[in-house]
mmCIF file of C-alpha atoms (C1' of nucleotides) in Angstrom:
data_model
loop_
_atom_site.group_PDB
_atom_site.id
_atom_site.type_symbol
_atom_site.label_atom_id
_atom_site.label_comp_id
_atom_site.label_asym_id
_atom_site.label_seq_id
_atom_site.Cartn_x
_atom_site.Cartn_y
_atom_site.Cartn_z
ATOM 1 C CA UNK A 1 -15.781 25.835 18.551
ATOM 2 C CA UNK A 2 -16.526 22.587 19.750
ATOM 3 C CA UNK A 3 -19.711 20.791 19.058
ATOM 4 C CA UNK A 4 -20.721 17.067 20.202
ATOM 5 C CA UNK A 5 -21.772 14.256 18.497
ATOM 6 C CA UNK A 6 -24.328 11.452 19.202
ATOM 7 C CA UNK A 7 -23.274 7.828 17.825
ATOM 8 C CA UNK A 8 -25.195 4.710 18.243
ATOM 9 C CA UNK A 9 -23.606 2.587 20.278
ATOM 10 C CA UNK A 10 -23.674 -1.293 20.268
ATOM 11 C CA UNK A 11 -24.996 -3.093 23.296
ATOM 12 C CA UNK A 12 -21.031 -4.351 25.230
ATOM 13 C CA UNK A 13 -19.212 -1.960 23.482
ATOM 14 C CA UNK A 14 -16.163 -1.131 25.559
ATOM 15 C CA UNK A 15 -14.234 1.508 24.365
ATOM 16 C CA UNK A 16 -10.634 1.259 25.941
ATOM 17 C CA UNK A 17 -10.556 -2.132 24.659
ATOM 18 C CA UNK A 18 -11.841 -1.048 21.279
ATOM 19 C CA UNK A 19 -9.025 1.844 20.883
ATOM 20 C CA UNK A 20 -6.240 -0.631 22.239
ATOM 21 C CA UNK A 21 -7.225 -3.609 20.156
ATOM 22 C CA UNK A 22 -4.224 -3.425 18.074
ATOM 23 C CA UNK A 23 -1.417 -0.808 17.192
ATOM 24 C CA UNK A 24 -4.032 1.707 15.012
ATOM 25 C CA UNK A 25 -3.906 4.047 18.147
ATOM 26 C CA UNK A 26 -0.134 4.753 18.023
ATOM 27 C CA UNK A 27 -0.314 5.238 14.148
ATOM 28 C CA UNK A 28 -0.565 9.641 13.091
ATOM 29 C CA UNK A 29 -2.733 10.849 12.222
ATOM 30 C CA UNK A 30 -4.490 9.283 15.351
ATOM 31 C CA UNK A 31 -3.255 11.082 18.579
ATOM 32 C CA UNK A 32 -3.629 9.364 21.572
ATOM 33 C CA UNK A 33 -3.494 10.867 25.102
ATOM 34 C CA UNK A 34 -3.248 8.104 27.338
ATOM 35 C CA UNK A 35 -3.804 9.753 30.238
ATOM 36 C CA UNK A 36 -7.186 11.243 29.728
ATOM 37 C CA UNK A 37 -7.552 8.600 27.353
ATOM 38 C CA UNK A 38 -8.576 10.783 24.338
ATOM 39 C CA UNK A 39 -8.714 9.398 20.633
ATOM 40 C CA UNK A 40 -7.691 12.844 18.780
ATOM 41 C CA UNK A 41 -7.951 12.504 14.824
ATOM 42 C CA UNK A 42 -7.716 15.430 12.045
ATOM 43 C CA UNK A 43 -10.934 14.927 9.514
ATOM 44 C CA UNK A 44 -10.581 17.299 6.134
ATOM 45 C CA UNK A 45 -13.943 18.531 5.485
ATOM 46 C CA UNK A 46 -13.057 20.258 2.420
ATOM 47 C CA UNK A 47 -9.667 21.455 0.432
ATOM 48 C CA UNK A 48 -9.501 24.359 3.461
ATOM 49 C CA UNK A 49 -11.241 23.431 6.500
ATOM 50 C CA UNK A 50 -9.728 20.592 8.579
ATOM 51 C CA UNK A 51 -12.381 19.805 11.718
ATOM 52 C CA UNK A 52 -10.366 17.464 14.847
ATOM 53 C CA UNK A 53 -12.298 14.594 16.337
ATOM 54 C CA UNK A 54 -11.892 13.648 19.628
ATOM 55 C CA UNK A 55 -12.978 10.384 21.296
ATOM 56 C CA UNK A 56 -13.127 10.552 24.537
ATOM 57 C CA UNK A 57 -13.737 7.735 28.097
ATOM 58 C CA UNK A 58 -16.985 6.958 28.215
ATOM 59 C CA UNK A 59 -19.666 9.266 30.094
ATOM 60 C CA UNK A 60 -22.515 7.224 31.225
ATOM 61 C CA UNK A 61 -21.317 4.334 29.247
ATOM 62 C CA UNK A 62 -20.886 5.784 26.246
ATOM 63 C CA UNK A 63 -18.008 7.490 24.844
ATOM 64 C CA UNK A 64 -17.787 11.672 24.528
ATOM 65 C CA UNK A 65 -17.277 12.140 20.998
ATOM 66 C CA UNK A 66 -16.791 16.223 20.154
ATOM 67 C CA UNK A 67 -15.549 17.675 16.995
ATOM 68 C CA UNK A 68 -13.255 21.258 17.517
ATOM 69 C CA UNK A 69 -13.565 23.221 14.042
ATOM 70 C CA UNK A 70 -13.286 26.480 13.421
ATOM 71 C CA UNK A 71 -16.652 28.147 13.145
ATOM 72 C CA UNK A 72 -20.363 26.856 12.255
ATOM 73 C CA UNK A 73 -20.589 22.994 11.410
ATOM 74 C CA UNK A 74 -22.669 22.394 8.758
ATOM 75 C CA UNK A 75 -25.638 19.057 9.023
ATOM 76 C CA UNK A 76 -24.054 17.252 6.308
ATOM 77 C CA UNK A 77 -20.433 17.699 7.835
ATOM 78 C CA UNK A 78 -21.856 16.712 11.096
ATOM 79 C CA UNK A 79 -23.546 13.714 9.488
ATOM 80 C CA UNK A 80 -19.801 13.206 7.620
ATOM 81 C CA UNK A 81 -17.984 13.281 11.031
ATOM 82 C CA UNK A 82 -20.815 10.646 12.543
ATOM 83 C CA UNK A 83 -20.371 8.561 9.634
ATOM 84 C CA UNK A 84 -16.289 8.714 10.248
ATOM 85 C CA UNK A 85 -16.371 8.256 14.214
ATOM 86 C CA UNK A 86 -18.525 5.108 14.047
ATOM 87 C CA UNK A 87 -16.510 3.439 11.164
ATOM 88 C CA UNK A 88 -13.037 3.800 13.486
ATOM 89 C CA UNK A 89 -14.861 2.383 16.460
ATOM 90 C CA UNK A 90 -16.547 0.017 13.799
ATOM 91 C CA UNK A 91 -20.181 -0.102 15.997
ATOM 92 C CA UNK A 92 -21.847 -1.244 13.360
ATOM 93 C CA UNK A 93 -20.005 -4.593 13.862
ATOM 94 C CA UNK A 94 -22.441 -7.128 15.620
ATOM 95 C CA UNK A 95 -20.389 -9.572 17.770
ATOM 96 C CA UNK A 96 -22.874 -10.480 20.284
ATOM 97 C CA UNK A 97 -22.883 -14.185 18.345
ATOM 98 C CA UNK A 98 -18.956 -14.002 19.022
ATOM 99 C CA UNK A 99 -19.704 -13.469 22.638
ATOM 100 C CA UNK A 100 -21.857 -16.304 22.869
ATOM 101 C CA UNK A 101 -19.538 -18.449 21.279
ATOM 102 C CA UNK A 102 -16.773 -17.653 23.685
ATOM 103 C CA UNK A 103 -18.492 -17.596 26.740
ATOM 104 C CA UNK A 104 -18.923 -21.595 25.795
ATOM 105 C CA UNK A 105 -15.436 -22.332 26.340
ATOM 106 C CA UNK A 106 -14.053 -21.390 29.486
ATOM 107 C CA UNK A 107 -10.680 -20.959 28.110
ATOM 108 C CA UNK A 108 -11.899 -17.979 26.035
ATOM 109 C CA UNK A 109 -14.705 -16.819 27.912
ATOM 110 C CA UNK A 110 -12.772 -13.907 29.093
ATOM 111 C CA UNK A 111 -13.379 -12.462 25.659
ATOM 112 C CA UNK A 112 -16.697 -12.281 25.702
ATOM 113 C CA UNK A 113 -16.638 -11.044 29.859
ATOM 114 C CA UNK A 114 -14.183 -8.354 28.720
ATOM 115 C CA UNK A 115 -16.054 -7.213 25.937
ATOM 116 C CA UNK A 116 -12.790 -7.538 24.170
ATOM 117 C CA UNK A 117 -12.619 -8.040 19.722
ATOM 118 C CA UNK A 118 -13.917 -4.798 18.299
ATOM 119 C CA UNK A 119 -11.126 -3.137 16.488
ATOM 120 C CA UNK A 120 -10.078 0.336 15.714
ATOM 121 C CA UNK A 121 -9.961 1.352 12.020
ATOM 122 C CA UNK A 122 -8.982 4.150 10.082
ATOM 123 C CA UNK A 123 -11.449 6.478 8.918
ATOM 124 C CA UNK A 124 -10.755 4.574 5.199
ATOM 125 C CA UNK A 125 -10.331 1.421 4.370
ATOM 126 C CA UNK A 126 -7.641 2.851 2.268
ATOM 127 C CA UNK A 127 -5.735 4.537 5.385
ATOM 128 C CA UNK A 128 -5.822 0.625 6.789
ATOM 129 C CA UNK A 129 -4.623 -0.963 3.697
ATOM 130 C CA UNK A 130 -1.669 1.540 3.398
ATOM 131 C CA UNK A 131 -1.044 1.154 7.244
ATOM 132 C CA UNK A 132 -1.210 -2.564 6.784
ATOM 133 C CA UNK A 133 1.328 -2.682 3.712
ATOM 134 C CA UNK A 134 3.164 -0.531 6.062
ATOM 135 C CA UNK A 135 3.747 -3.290 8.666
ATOM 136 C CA UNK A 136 5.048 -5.943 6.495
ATOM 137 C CA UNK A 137 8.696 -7.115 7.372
ATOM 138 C CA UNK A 138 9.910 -4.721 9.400
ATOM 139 C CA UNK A 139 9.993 -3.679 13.406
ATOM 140 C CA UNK A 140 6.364 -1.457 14.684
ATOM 141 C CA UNK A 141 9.094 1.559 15.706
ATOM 142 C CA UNK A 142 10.041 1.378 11.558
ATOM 143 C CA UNK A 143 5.646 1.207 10.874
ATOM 144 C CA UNK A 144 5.401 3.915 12.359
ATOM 145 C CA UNK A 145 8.651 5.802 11.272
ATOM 146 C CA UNK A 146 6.985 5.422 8.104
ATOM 147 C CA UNK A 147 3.653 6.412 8.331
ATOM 148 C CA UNK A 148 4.673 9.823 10.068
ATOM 149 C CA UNK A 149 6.909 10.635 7.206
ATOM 150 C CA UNK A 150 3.665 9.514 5.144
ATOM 151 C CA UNK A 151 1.891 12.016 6.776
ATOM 152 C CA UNK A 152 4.089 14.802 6.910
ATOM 153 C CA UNK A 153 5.251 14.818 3.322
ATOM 154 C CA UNK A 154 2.099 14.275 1.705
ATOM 155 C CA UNK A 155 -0.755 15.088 3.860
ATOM 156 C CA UNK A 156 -2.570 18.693 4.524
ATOM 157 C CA UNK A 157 -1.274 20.863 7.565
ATOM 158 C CA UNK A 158 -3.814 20.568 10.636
ATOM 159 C CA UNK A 159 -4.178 23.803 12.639
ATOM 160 C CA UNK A 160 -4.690 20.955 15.482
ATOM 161 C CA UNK A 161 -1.043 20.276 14.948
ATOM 162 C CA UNK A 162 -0.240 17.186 12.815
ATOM 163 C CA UNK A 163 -0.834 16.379 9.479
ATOM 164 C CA UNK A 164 -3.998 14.606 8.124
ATOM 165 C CA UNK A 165 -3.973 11.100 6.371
ATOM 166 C CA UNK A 166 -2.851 11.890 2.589
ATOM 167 C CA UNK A 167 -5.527 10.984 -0.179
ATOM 168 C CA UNK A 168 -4.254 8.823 -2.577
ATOM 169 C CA UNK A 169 -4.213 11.784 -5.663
ATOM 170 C CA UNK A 170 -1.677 13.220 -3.236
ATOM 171 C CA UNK A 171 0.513 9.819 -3.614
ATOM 172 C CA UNK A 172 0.196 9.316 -6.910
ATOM 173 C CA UNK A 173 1.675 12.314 -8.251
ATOM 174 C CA UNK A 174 4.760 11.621 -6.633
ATOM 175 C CA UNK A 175 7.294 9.264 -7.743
ATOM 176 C CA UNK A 176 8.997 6.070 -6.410
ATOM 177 C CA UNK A 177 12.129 8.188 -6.111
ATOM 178 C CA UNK A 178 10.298 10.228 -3.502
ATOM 179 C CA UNK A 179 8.804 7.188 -1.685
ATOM 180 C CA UNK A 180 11.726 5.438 -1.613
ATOM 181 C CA UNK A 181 14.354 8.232 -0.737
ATOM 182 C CA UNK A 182 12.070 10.684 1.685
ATOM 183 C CA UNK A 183 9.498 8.600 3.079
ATOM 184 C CA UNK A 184 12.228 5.752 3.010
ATOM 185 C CA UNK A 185 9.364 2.913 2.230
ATOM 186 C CA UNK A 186 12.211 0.884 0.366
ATOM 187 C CA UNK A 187 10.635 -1.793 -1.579
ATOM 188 C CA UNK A 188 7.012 -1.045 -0.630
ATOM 189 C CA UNK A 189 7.375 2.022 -2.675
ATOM 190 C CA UNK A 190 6.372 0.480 -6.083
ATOM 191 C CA UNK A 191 3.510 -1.654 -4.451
ATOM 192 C CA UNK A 192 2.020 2.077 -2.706
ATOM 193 C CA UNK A 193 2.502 4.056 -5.852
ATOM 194 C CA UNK A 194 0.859 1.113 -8.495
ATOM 195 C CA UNK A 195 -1.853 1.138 -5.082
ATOM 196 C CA UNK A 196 -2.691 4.398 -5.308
ATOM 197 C CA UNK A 197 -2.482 4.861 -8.828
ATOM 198 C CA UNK A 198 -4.767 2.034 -9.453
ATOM 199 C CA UNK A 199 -7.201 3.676 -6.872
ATOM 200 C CA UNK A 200 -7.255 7.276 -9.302
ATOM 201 C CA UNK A 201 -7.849 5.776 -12.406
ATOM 202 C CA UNK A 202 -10.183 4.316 -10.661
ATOM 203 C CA UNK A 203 -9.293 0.295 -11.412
ATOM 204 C CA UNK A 204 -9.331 -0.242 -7.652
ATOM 205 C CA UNK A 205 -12.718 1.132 -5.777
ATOM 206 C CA UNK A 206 -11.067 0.279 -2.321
ATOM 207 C CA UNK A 207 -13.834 1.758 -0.383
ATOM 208 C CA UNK A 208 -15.975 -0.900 -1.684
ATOM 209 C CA UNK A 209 -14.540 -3.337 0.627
ATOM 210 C CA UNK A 210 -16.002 -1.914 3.601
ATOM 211 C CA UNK A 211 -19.916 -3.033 3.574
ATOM 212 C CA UNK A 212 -19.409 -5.668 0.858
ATOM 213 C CA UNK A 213 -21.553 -8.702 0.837
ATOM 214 C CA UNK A 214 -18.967 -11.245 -1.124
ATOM 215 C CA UNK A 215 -17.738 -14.087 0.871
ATOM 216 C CA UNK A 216 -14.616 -13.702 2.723
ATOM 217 C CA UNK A 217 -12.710 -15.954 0.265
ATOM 218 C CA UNK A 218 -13.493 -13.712 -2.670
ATOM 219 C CA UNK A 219 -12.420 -10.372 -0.698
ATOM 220 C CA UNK A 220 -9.139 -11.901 0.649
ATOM 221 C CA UNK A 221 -8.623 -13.227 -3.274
ATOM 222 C CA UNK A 222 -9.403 -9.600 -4.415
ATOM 223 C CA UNK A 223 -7.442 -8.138 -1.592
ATOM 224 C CA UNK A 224 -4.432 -10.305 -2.630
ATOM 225 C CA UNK A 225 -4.809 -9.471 -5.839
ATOM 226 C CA UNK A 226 -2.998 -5.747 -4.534
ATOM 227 C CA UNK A 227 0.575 -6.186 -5.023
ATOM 228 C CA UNK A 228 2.458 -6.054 -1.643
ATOM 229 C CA UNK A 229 -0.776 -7.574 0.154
ATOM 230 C CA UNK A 230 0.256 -11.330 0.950
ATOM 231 C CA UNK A 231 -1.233 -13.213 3.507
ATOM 232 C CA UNK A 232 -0.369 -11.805 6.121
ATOM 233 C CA UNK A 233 -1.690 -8.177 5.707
ATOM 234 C CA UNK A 234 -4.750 -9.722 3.536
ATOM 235 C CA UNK A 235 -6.203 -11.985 6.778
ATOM 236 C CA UNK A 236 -5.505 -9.127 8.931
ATOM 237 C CA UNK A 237 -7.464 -6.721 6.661
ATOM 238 C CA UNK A 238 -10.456 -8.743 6.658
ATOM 239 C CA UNK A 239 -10.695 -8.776 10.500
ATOM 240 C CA UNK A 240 -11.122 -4.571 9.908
ATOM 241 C CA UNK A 241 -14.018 -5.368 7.770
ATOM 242 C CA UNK A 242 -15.564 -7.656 10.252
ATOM 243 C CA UNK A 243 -14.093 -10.913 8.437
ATOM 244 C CA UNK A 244 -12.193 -13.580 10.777
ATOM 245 C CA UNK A 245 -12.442 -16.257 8.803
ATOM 246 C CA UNK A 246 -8.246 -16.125 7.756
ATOM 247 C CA UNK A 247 -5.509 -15.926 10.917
ATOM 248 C CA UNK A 248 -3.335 -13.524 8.915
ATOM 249 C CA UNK A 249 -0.572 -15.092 11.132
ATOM 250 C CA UNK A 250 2.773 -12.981 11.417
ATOM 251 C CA UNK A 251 5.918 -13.773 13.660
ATOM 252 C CA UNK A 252 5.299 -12.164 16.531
ATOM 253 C CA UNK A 253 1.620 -14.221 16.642
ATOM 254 C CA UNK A 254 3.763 -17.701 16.108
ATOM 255 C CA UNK A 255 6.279 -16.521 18.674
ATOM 256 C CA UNK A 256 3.611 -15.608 20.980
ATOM 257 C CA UNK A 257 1.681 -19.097 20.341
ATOM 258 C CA UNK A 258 4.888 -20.945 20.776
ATOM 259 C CA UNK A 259 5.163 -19.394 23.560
ATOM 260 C CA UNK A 260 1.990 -19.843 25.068
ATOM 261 C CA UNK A 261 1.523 -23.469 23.919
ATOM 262 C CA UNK A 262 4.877 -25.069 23.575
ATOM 263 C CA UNK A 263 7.429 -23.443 25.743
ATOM 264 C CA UNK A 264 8.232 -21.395 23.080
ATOM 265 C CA UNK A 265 9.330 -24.712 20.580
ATOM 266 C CA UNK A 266 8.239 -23.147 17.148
ATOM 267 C CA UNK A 267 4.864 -25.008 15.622
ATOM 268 C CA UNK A 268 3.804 -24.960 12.026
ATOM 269 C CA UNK A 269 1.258 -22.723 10.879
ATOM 270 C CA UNK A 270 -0.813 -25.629 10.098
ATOM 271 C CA UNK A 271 -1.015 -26.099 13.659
ATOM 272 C CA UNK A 272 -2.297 -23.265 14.653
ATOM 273 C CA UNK A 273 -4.436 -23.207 12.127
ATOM 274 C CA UNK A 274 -5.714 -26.290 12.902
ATOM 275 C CA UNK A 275 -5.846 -25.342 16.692
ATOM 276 C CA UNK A 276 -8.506 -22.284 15.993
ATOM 277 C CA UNK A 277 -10.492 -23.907 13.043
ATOM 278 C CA UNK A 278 -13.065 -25.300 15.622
ATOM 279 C CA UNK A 279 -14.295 -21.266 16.452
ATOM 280 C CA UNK A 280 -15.171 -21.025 12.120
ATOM 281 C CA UNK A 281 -15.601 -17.485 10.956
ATOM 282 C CA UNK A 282 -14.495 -16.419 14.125
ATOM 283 C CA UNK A 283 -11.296 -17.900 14.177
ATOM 284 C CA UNK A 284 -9.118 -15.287 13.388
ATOM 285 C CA UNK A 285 -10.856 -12.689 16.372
ATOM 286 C CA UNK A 286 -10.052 -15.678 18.882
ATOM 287 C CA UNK A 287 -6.534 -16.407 17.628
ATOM 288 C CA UNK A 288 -5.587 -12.454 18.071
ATOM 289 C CA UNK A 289 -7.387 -12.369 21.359
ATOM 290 C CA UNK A 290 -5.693 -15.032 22.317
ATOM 291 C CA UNK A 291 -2.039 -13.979 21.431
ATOM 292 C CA UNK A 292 -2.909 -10.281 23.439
ATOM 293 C CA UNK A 293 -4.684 -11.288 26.029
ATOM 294 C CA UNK A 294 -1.756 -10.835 28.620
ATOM 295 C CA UNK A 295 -2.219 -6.968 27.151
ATOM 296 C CA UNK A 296 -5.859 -6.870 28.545
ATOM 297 C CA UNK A 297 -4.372 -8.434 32.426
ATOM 298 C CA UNK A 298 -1.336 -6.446 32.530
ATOM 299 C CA UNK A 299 -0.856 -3.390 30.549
ATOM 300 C CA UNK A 300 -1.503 -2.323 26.776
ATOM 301 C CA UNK A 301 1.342 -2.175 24.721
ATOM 302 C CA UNK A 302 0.725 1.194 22.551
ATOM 303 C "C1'" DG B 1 32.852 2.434 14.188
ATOM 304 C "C1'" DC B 2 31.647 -1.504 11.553
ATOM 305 C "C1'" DG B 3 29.424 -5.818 10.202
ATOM 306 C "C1'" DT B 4 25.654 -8.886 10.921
ATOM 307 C "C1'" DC B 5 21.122 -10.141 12.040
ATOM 308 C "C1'" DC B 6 16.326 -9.726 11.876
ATOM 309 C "C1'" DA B 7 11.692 -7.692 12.627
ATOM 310 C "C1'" DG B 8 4.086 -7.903 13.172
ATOM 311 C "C1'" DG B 9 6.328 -10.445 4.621
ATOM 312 C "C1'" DT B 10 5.876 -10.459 -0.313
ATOM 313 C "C1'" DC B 11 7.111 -11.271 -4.949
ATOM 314 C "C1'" DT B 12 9.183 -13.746 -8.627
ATOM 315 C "C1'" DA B 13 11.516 -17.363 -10.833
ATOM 316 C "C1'" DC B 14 12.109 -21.916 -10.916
ATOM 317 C "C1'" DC B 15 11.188 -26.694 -10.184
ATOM 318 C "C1'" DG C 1 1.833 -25.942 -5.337
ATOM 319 C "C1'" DG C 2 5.969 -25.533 -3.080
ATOM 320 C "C1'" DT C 3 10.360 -23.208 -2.242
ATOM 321 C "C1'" DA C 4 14.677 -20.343 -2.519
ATOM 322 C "C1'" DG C 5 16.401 -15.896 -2.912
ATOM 323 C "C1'" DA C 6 16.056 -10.970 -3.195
ATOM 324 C "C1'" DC C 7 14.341 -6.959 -1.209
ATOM 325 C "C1'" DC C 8 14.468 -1.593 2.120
ATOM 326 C "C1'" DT C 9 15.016 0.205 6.648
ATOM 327 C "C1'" DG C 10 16.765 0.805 11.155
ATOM 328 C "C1'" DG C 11 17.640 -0.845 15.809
ATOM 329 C "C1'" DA C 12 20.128 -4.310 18.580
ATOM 330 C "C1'" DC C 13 24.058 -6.699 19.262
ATOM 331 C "C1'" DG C 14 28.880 -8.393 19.157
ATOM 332 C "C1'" DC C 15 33.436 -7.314 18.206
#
DNA sequence: GCGTCCAGGTCTACC
DNA sequence: GGTAGACCTGGACGC
C-alpha cells in the first residue's frame, strides 16, 4: 500500500541538487533511479516489517515523498518515516545566511542562484560515519564495493529488493575475521568493529551528534577521537551536521583546486585553507561547491 | 599473466 | 608538532 507523506520544506530548497550534492545517492541502501529521478530507501520499522521510502521530483515545488509498506501504517511509524525523510534531505538546515553570503561575491554567487549546499544524509548519523570511514584511501568504485557487501552480509532482507543499512548490534557480533575476509574492509575492519562496539556498550551515543549545540571544534575533537576518523572524514562529517567550519580536504579536492587555480601545479593545504578562510563557518560548503561546481553546469557524476 | 602504482587517509612510533 | 612508514583492496597500466 502506498501512503504519502507531508514534510516541511525550507524556503530554496532544490531537491536534485540536494540528492546529487555528493556521492550518498550511489551508496545501497539508497536506490536511485535517475531517470524518474526517484530517491528509493528501505526503513525497518520493526524486527519484521521493512516500509520503502521513496523521494520523488518535486510536484508543485515540493518533492513527492510516499512510503510502500505492506498493510496499515501506524501514526507513530508515519511520524518515524517523517522524522527519517527530512533528516536525509536535512530541511531543517537553515542556509538562507549562506545564500546571502554568496550572492556577495560574484564568483560564488551561483551557489546561492542555484540553490546549491544542502546535502544528502543517511537516515543515521551512524550510516554516515560508517560510509565516511568507508571512503578513506581508496577509489569511490572500492566505497561502494564495500558498503554493498556491508549491506548484504549484515543487514535485514527488504521485500523491496536490497538489503537495509545494518544496525551496529548486527556488526558487533561479528568478528574482524569476517570484516576483513567477506566484506574485504582490510584495515578499516578493527576501526568499524571497536566503532560499533563502542556504540553497544553504549561509550559512544553517536546519534547525539546530530542536533548538538557544542562548537564545531569540540565535535570534530570528539569525532576524531573515533579511531579511523582523521581529518579528512572528521571535516567532512561536520558539513552532514550542518558544520563547515573544517575543509575536510581529500585528493581529489586538491587535484581539483590545482586544477582550477594553478594549472593543475599542486598547492599546500595551507593555501587553500587560507584561500576559503574569508567565507568563516561557511568555508567548508564554499570550498566543496566550489570543487563540483562543473557537476551542477555539465552533468552529475553519480 | 605479473608487478607496480595509487586512489575522495589514518595511525603509530619516533624525533 | 611534525614526519616517515605501514596498512587493505582493486582497478589501471606497462611490460
Amino acid at each position: 500500500m502506498i501512503h504519502s507523506l507531508q514534510l516541511p520544506f525550507p524556503r530554496g530548497f532544490h531537491f536534485e541538487h540536494t540528492v546529487y550534492s555528493h556521492g550518498w545517492c550511489a551508496l545501497l541502501p539508497y536506490r536511485l533511479d535517475r531517470t524518474a529521478l526517484q530517491l528509493r530507501y528501505p526503513v525497518q520499522l520493526s524486527t519484521t516489517r521493512i516500509a520503502e521510502l521513496r523521494i520523488g521530483p518535486p510536484r508543485q515545488s515540493r518533492p513527492a515523498v510516499t512510503v510502500e509498506v505492506k498493510g496499515r501504517l501506524s501514526e507513530d511509524h508515519r511520524a518515524q518515516l517523517t522524522r527519517i525523510a527530512s533528516a536525509m534531505l536535512h530541511l531543517d538546515l537553515d542556509l538562507q545566511p549562506f545564500y546571502r553570503m554568496s550572492r556577495e561575491d560574484s564568483r560564488f554567487s551561483w551557489m546561492a542562484q542555484n540553490r546549491a549546499g544542502r546535502m544528502l544524509r543517511a537516515p543515521s548519523f551512524f550510516e554516515d560515519a560508517v560510509k565516511m570511514l568507508l571512503t578513506t584511501n581508496c577509489s569511490w568504485s572500492l566505497t561502494e564495493t564495500m558498503t554493498s557487501r556491508l549491506c548484504e552480509t549484515f543487514g535485514t532482507v527488504s521485500p523491496f529488493g536490497g538489503h537495509c543499512f545494518p544496525v551496529p548490534e548486527a556488526i558487533a557480533d561479528s568478528s574482524e575475521d569476517v570484516l576483513r575476509r567477506e566484506v574485504k574492509l582490510g584495515y578499516r575492519a578493527p576501526y568499524l568493529l571497536e566503532m560499533v562496539r563502542r556504540i553497544v556498550r553504549g561509550d559512544l551515543s553517536i546519534e547525539d551528534f546530530r542536533g548538538s549545540s557544542l562548537p564545531a571544534a569540540e565535535l570534530y575533537r570528539e569525532l576524531r577521537g573515533i579511531k579511523g576518523i582523521g581529518d579528512y572524514a572528521a571535516g567532512n562529517l561536520l558539513k552532514l551536521l550542518g558544520r563547515f567550519d573544517y575543509l575536510g580536504i581529500d585528493s581529489w579536492c586538491r587535484a581539483k583546486y590545482a586544477e582550477m587555480y594553478h594549472n593543475g601545479n599542486p598547492v599546500p593545504d595551507s593555501e587553500i585553507v587560507n584561500f576559503y578562510a574569508p567565507f568563516n563557518e561557511w568555508r567548508g560548503l564554499v570550498m566543496w561547491l566550489d570543487v563540483t561546481r562543473h557537476w551542477y553546469g555539465e552533468k552529475f557524476p553519480f
